[in-house]
Amino acid sequence: MYTQALDLPQQNPEGRPPSLAENPAWQAEFDAKIDAGGFIEPKDWMPEAYRKTLVRQISQHAHSEIVGMLPEGNWISRAPTLKRKAILLAKVQDEGGHGLYLYAAAETLGVSRDKLTDALLSGRAKYSSIFNYPTLSWADVGVIGWLVDGAAIMNQIPLCKCSYGPYARAMVRICKEESFHQRQGFDALLQLMQGTEAQREMVQDAVNRWWWPSIMMFGPHDSDSTHTGQNTRWGIKRISNDDLRQKFIDATVKQAEVLGVTLPDPELKWNEQRGHYDFGRIDWEEFWNVVNGHGQCNVDRLAARRKAWDDGAWVREAAMAHADKAARRAQAAA
Ligand code: FAQ
C-alpha cells in the first residue's frame, strides 16, 4: 500500500528540502492547499511542526492498534463457540494490520519503524488509554467491539478526510474493517442478552466497567486539549474531542436501549434544548493516571509487547540474513 519511507528521496521533484527549511513562498503554497481541502503528500514541502504532530498522532494511533490486540487476544483461546473464535481471531488480526498500515504511513514522514517501536517499548510513547483496562469476562469482548470500536469509528471517520494523504487513505480501509468489528461486538452482546439471567448480568457488569473509559477515549475537553486548535487549522482534526464524544453518546444511548442494558450514568438525559444527551462528569484524574502509566494494565501491556519483540528477534535476524544473501547473489550475477 505504501513505500517504506526510508527509500524516499530527501528532496521533492523541485529540489526543496522537505520540512527542514521554512520559506514564506512554500508556506503560502502549503496553506493554500490546506485551505482548498487538498492532500499533502510525502514528497511535498510541509512545516516541521506539521510533520512532527503527524508522526506523534499516527504513531500513537499505530501503537494503540498493536497494544489493542492484547485485551481481546486474552479471550481467543476461551471463546465460547468455534464461530465466535473465528470472528475474534479475524478481528484481532485486523487490528495488527491496522497497526502496520499506520506505521507505514508514519514512515512516509521520514521516521523509521525501529525508532517508533523503541519509543513504545521504552514507555516514552503514548497509546490509547482504553487498552489499559482488563478483560474480565467474555462479555468484555462484545463490549469492546460495541463501545471501543464504536468510539474508534466515530473518531476515525473524519480522519479519512484529514489533510495528510497516506494517513487519510489508511483510515478509509481501517474504518471499513472497524465497522465489522463494531457489529460483531453488538451481535455477540445481543445474543448474550437473549440468554440466561447470569449472561445478562455479565453483559451489564462489562458495560458498567467500559462505559466511562470508552468516552474518555476521545481525549480531554476541548478547553484542555493541547493540539485541537492547530490540528484543526491544518485539517488533521475535522471534529473536536468534545463534539465527537457527544456524537458517540447520542448514537450509543439508543443502541443500549435495543440491547436492554443500562449505561452507568444517572445524569444521562435527553436535553430537548440542546438536541443532545447531557451526561455526568468524567473522572479526568483517572484518565490522566492511565495515560501517565498508572492504569490497571499499563505494566502488563508493555511487558507483553516487549516479550513479543524479543521473541521475534530470530525472525528479524533471519529476514536480514536472507536479504543480505539475496543482495550478494545479485551482485555476483551482475
Ligand atoms: N489515550 O491535545 P489532545 C482503536 C493525549 S484505536 C491516551 O486532545 P490530540 C482501534 C494526547 O495524545 C484508538 N492519550 O490530543 C481498536 C496528547 O498527548 P501528547 C486510538 C490521550 O492528538 C479498537 C494529550 O493527551 N485512536 O481504538 C488520549 O489532538 C479495538 C492532549 O490531548 C487514535 O489514536 C487517550 N485516549 O487528540 C484497536 C485515533 N486522548 O501527544 C483494538 C487518532 C488524548 O501531546 C481494539 N488520534 N491523549 O503527549 C486522535 O484522533 C487524537 O490523537 C486523539 C487525541 C483524539 C486521541
Coordinates of C-alpha atoms and ligand atoms in Angstrom, one line a residue:
M1 CA 0.0 0.0 0.0
Y2 CA 2.9 2.4 0.8
T3 CA 6.5 2.5 0.1
Q4 CA 8.7 2.2 3.1
A5 CA 9.7 5.8 3.7
L6 CA 13.3 5.1 4.1
D7 CA 13.7 5.0 0.4
L8 CA 12.1 8.4 -0.1
P9 CA 14.5 11.0 -1.5
Q10 CA 15.2 13.8 0.8
Q11 CA 14.1 16.3 -1.8
N12 CA 10.8 16.7 -3.7
P13 CA 10.9 17.0 -7.5
E14 CA 11.6 20.7 -7.4
G15 CA 14.6 20.1 -5.1
R16 CA 13.0 21.5 -2.0
P17 CA 14.2 20.0 1.3
P18 CA 11.0 18.8 2.9
S19 CA 10.2 20.4 6.2
L20 CA 13.7 21.4 7.1
A21 CA 13.8 25.0 5.9
E22 CA 10.9 27.4 6.4
N23 CA 10.2 29.5 3.4
P24 CA 7.3 32.0 3.0
A25 CA 6.5 31.0 -0.6
W26 CA 6.5 27.3 0.2
Q27 CA 4.4 28.0 3.3
A28 CA 1.9 30.0 1.3
E29 CA 1.6 27.1 -1.2
F30 CA 1.1 24.6 1.7
D31 CA -1.5 26.9 3.3
A32 CA -3.4 27.3 0.0
K33 CA -3.5 23.5 -0.4
I34 CA -4.8 23.1 3.1
D35 CA -7.4 25.9 2.7
A36 CA -8.6 24.3 -0.6
G37 CA -9.1 20.9 1.2
G38 CA -6.3 19.2 -0.8
F39 CA -4.0 16.5 0.4
I40 CA -0.4 16.9 1.4
E41 CA 1.8 14.1 0.1
P42 CA 5.1 12.7 1.5
K43 CA 7.2 14.5 -1.1
D44 CA 5.5 17.9 -0.7
W45 CA 7.2 20.5 1.4
M46 CA 5.5 20.8 4.8
P47 CA 6.2 22.8 8.0
E48 CA 8.3 20.9 10.5
A49 CA 5.6 21.3 13.2
Y50 CA 3.0 19.7 10.9
R51 CA 5.3 16.7 10.2
K52 CA 6.0 16.3 13.9
T53 CA 2.4 16.4 15.0
L54 CA 1.6 13.8 12.4
V55 CA 4.4 11.5 13.5
R56 CA 3.1 11.9 17.0
Q57 CA -0.5 11.2 16.3
I58 CA -0.1 8.5 13.6
S59 CA 2.5 6.6 15.7
Q60 CA 0.3 6.8 18.9
H61 CA -2.5 5.5 16.8
A62 CA -0.4 2.6 15.4
H63 CA 0.8 1.7 19.0
S64 CA -2.9 1.8 20.1
E65 CA -3.8 -0.8 17.4
I66 CA -1.0 -3.1 18.3
V67 CA -1.4 -2.8 22.1
G68 CA -5.2 -3.0 21.5
M69 CA -4.8 -6.6 20.3
L70 CA -3.9 -7.7 23.8
P71 CA -7.2 -7.3 25.8
E72 CA -9.2 -9.2 23.3
G73 CA -6.4 -11.6 22.4
N74 CA -6.7 -12.7 26.0
W75 CA -10.0 -14.4 25.1
I76 CA -9.1 -16.2 21.8
S77 CA -8.4 -19.5 23.5
R78 CA -11.6 -19.2 25.6
A79 CA -14.2 -18.1 23.0
P80 CA -17.5 -19.9 23.7
T81 CA -18.0 -21.3 20.2
L82 CA -16.0 -22.0 17.0
K83 CA -17.9 -19.2 15.2
R84 CA -17.0 -16.6 17.9
K85 CA -13.4 -17.8 18.0
A86 CA -13.1 -17.4 14.2
I87 CA -14.6 -13.9 14.3
L88 CA -12.3 -12.9 17.2
L89 CA -9.2 -14.2 15.5
A90 CA -10.1 -12.3 12.4
K91 CA -10.7 -9.1 14.4
V92 CA -7.5 -9.2 16.4
Q93 CA -5.6 -9.9 13.2
D94 CA -7.2 -6.9 11.6
E95 CA -6.0 -4.7 14.5
G96 CA -2.5 -5.9 13.8
G97 CA -3.0 -5.0 10.2
H98 CA -4.2 -1.5 11.1
G99 CA -1.0 -1.0 13.2
L100 CA 1.1 -1.9 10.2
Y101 CA -0.7 0.4 7.7
L102 CA -0.3 3.2 10.3
Y103 CA 3.4 2.5 11.0
A104 CA 3.9 2.6 7.2
A105 CA 2.0 5.9 6.9
A106 CA 4.2 7.3 9.7
E107 CA 7.3 6.1 7.9
T108 CA 6.4 8.3 4.9
L109 CA 7.2 11.2 7.2
G110 CA 10.8 10.1 7.4
V111 CA 10.8 8.3 10.7
S112 CA 11.9 4.7 11.0
R113 CA 9.8 1.8 12.3
D114 CA 12.6 0.9 14.7
K115 CA 12.5 4.4 16.3
L116 CA 8.8 4.2 16.7
T117 CA 8.9 0.7 18.2
D118 CA 11.7 1.9 20.6
A119 CA 9.5 4.8 21.7
L120 CA 6.7 2.4 22.6
L121 CA 8.8 -0.3 24.3
S122 CA 10.7 2.2 26.4
G123 CA 7.4 3.7 27.6
R124 CA 8.1 7.2 26.1
A125 CA 5.2 6.9 23.6
K126 CA 1.6 7.2 24.4
Y127 CA -1.1 4.8 23.2
S128 CA -4.9 4.9 23.8
S129 CA -5.9 4.9 27.5
I130 CA -8.6 2.3 26.8
F131 CA -6.3 -0.6 26.4
N132 CA -5.0 -0.4 30.0
Y133 CA -8.2 -1.9 31.3
P134 CA -8.6 -5.7 31.9
T135 CA -11.0 -8.0 30.1
L136 CA -12.5 -10.0 32.9
S137 CA -15.3 -11.9 31.1
W138 CA -16.4 -13.0 27.7
A139 CA -18.9 -10.1 27.7
D140 CA -15.9 -7.7 27.7
V141 CA -15.0 -8.9 24.2
G142 CA -18.5 -7.9 23.0
V143 CA -18.4 -4.6 24.8
I144 CA -15.0 -3.7 23.3
G145 CA -16.5 -4.3 19.8
W146 CA -19.6 -2.3 20.6
L147 CA -18.2 0.6 22.6
V148 CA -14.5 0.7 21.9
D149 CA -14.6 0.1 18.2
G150 CA -17.8 2.2 18.1
A151 CA -15.8 5.1 19.6
A152 CA -12.9 4.4 17.4
I153 CA -15.1 4.6 14.2
M154 CA -16.6 7.9 15.4
N155 CA -13.2 9.4 15.8
Q156 CA -11.7 7.8 12.7
I157 CA -14.3 8.6 10.0
P158 CA -13.3 12.3 10.0
L159 CA -9.7 11.2 9.7
C160 CA -10.5 9.7 6.3
K161 CA -10.6 13.4 5.2
C162 CA -7.5 14.5 7.1
S163 CA -5.0 16.6 5.1
Y164 CA -2.2 14.1 5.1
G165 CA -2.8 11.8 2.1
P166 CA -1.2 8.5 3.4
Y167 CA -3.0 8.8 6.8
A168 CA -6.3 9.6 5.2
R169 CA -6.0 6.7 2.8
A170 CA -5.1 4.2 5.6
M171 CA -8.1 5.4 7.5
V172 CA -10.5 4.6 4.7
R173 CA -9.6 1.0 4.8
I174 CA -9.3 0.8 8.6
C175 CA -12.8 2.3 9.0
K176 CA -14.4 -0.3 6.8
E177 CA -12.9 -3.1 9.0
E178 CA -13.8 -1.3 12.2
S179 CA -17.4 -1.2 11.2
F180 CA -17.4 -5.1 11.0
H181 CA -15.7 -5.0 14.4
Q182 CA -18.4 -2.9 16.0
R183 CA -21.2 -5.0 14.5
Q184 CA -19.7 -8.3 15.7
G185 CA -19.5 -6.9 19.2
F186 CA -23.1 -5.7 19.2
D187 CA -24.2 -9.1 17.8
A188 CA -22.3 -11.0 20.5
L189 CA -23.9 -8.9 23.2
L190 CA -27.4 -9.2 21.6
Q191 CA -27.1 -13.0 21.8
L192 CA -25.9 -12.9 25.4
M193 CA -28.8 -10.6 26.3
Q194 CA -31.3 -13.2 24.9
G195 CA -29.6 -15.9 27.0
T196 CA -29.8 -16.6 30.8
E197 CA -30.1 -14.1 33.7
A198 CA -26.4 -14.8 34.5
Q199 CA -25.4 -13.9 30.9
R200 CA -27.4 -10.6 31.1
E201 CA -25.7 -9.7 34.4
M202 CA -22.3 -10.4 32.8
V203 CA -23.1 -8.0 30.0
Q204 CA -24.3 -5.3 32.4
D205 CA -21.2 -5.7 34.5
A206 CA -19.0 -5.3 31.4
V207 CA -20.9 -2.2 30.3
N208 CA -20.5 -0.7 33.8
R209 CA -16.8 -1.1 33.6
W210 CA -16.2 0.0 30.0
W211 CA -18.6 2.9 29.6
W212 CA -16.6 5.7 31.2
P213 CA -13.2 4.6 29.8
S214 CA -14.8 4.5 26.3
I215 CA -15.9 8.1 26.5
M216 CA -12.5 9.1 27.8
M217 CA -11.0 7.7 24.5
F218 CA -11.9 11.0 22.8
G219 CA -9.3 12.8 24.9
P220 CA -9.5 15.8 27.2
H221 CA -12.2 18.5 26.9
D222 CA -11.5 20.9 24.1
S223 CA -10.6 23.6 26.6
D224 CA -7.7 21.3 27.9
S225 CA -6.7 19.9 24.5
T226 CA -3.2 20.9 23.5
H227 CA -3.4 20.1 19.8
T228 CA -7.0 20.7 18.8
G229 CA -6.7 24.3 17.7
Q230 CA -3.6 23.9 15.5
N231 CA -4.5 20.5 14.1
T232 CA -7.9 21.8 13.1
R233 CA -6.3 24.7 11.3
W234 CA -4.1 22.1 9.5
G235 CA -7.0 20.0 8.5
I236 CA -5.8 17.0 10.5
K237 CA -8.6 17.2 13.1
R238 CA -12.0 17.8 11.5
I239 CA -14.2 17.5 14.6
S240 CA -13.1 18.3 18.2
N241 CA -12.8 15.9 21.1
D242 CA -16.0 17.1 22.8
D243 CA -18.1 17.1 19.7
L244 CA -17.0 13.6 18.8
R245 CA -17.7 12.4 22.3
Q246 CA -21.2 13.9 22.2
K247 CA -21.9 12.3 18.8
F248 CA -20.8 9.0 20.2
I249 CA -23.0 9.3 23.3
D250 CA -26.0 10.4 21.3
A251 CA -25.7 7.4 19.0
T252 CA -24.9 4.8 21.7
V253 CA -27.8 5.6 24.1
K254 CA -30.3 4.2 21.5
Q255 CA -28.2 1.2 20.9
A256 CA -28.1 0.5 24.7
E257 CA -31.9 0.6 24.7
V258 CA -32.1 -2.0 21.9
L259 CA -29.7 -4.2 23.8
G260 CA -31.5 -3.7 27.1
V261 CA -28.6 -2.6 29.1
T262 CA -28.3 0.5 31.4
L263 CA -25.5 2.9 30.8
P264 CA -23.9 3.7 34.2
D265 CA -24.5 7.4 34.3
P266 CA -27.5 8.7 36.3
E267 CA -27.1 12.1 34.7
L268 CA -27.5 10.8 31.2
K269 CA -30.7 12.6 30.0
W270 CA -32.0 13.9 26.7
N271 CA -31.8 17.7 26.6
E272 CA -34.5 19.0 24.2
Q273 CA -33.0 22.4 24.0
R274 CA -29.5 21.3 23.0
G275 CA -30.8 18.4 20.9
H276 CA -28.2 16.1 22.6
Y277 CA -27.9 13.9 25.7
D278 CA -26.5 15.5 28.8
F279 CA -24.1 13.3 30.7
G280 CA -22.2 13.2 34.0
R281 CA -18.7 14.4 34.9
I282 CA -15.8 12.5 33.5
D283 CA -13.2 11.4 36.0
W284 CA -10.2 13.2 34.5
E285 CA -7.9 12.2 37.3
E286 CA -8.5 8.5 36.4
F287 CA -7.9 9.4 32.7
W288 CA -4.5 11.1 33.3
N289 CA -3.4 8.4 35.7
V290 CA -4.0 5.8 33.0
V291 CA -2.4 8.0 30.3
N292 CA 0.6 8.5 32.5
G293 CA 1.3 4.8 33.0
H294 CA -0.6 4.1 36.2
G295 CA -3.7 2.3 34.9
Q296 CA -4.6 -1.3 35.9
C297 CA -2.8 -2.9 33.0
N298 CA -0.1 -0.5 31.7
V299 CA 2.8 -2.5 33.1
D300 CA 1.4 -5.8 31.7
R301 CA 0.7 -4.3 28.3
L302 CA 4.2 -3.1 27.8
A303 CA 5.7 -6.3 29.2
A304 CA 3.7 -8.3 26.6
R305 CA 4.8 -6.0 23.8
R306 CA 8.5 -6.3 24.9
K307 CA 8.2 -10.1 25.1
A308 CA 6.7 -10.2 21.6
W309 CA 9.6 -8.0 20.3
D310 CA 12.3 -10.2 22.0
D311 CA 10.6 -13.4 20.8
G312 CA 10.6 -12.1 17.3
A313 CA 14.3 -11.3 17.2
W314 CA 15.1 -14.5 15.3
V315 CA 12.6 -13.7 12.6
R316 CA 14.2 -10.2 12.0
E317 CA 17.7 -11.7 12.0
A318 CA 16.7 -14.4 9.5
A319 CA 15.0 -11.9 7.3
M320 CA 18.1 -9.7 7.3
A321 CA 20.4 -12.6 6.6
H322 CA 18.1 -13.7 3.7
A323 CA 18.1 -10.1 2.3
D324 CA 22.0 -10.0 2.6
K325 CA 22.4 -13.3 0.8
A326 CA 20.0 -12.3 -2.0
A327 CA 21.9 -9.0 -2.4
R328 CA 25.2 -10.8 -2.6
R329 CA 23.9 -13.3 -5.1
A330 CA 22.5 -10.4 -7.2
Q331 CA 25.9 -8.6 -7.1
A332 CA 27.8 -11.8 -8.1
A333 CA 25.4 -12.4 -11.0
A334 CA 25.7 -8.8 -12.3
Ligands
FAQ1 N1 -5.3 8.0 25.5 O1 -4.4 17.7 22.6 P1 -5.1 16.4 22.7 C1 -8.7 1.8 18.4 C2 -3.2 12.6 24.9 S1 -7.5 2.9 18.1 C3 -4.0 8.4 25.6 O2 -6.6 16.4 22.7 P2 -5.0 15.1 20.1 C4 -8.9 0.7 17.4 C5 -2.7 13.2 23.5 O3 -2.0 12.2 22.8 C6 -7.6 4.1 19.4 N2 -3.6 9.6 25.4 O4 -4.5 15.4 21.6 C7 -9.1 -0.6 18.2 C8 -1.9 14.4 24.0 O5 -0.7 14.0 24.4 P3 0.7 14.3 23.6 C9 -6.7 5.2 19.2 C10 -4.5 10.5 25.0 O6 -3.9 14.3 19.5 C11 -10.3 -0.9 18.8 C12 -2.7 14.9 25.2 O7 -3.5 13.8 25.6 N3 -7.2 6.1 18.2 O8 -9.4 2.0 19.3 C13 -5.8 10.2 24.8 O9 -5.4 16.4 19.4 C14 -10.4 -2.1 19.5 C15 -3.6 16.0 24.9 O10 -4.7 15.7 24.1 C16 -6.4 7.1 17.7 O11 -5.3 7.2 18.1 C17 -6.2 8.9 25.1 N4 -7.5 8.4 25.0 O12 -6.3 14.3 20.3 C18 -8.0 -1.4 18.4 C19 -7.1 8.0 16.7 N5 -6.5 11.3 24.4 O13 0.7 13.6 22.3 C20 -8.1 -2.6 19.1 C21 -6.2 9.1 16.2 C22 -5.6 12.3 24.4 O14 0.7 15.8 23.5 C23 -9.3 -2.9 19.6 N6 -5.9 10.0 17.3 N7 -4.4 11.8 24.7 O15 1.8 13.8 24.5 C24 -6.7 11.1 17.5 O16 -7.7 11.3 16.9 C25 -6.2 12.1 18.5 O17 -4.8 11.9 18.7 C26 -6.9 12.0 19.9 C27 -6.3 13.0 20.9 C28 -8.4 12.3 19.7 C29 -6.8 10.6 20.5

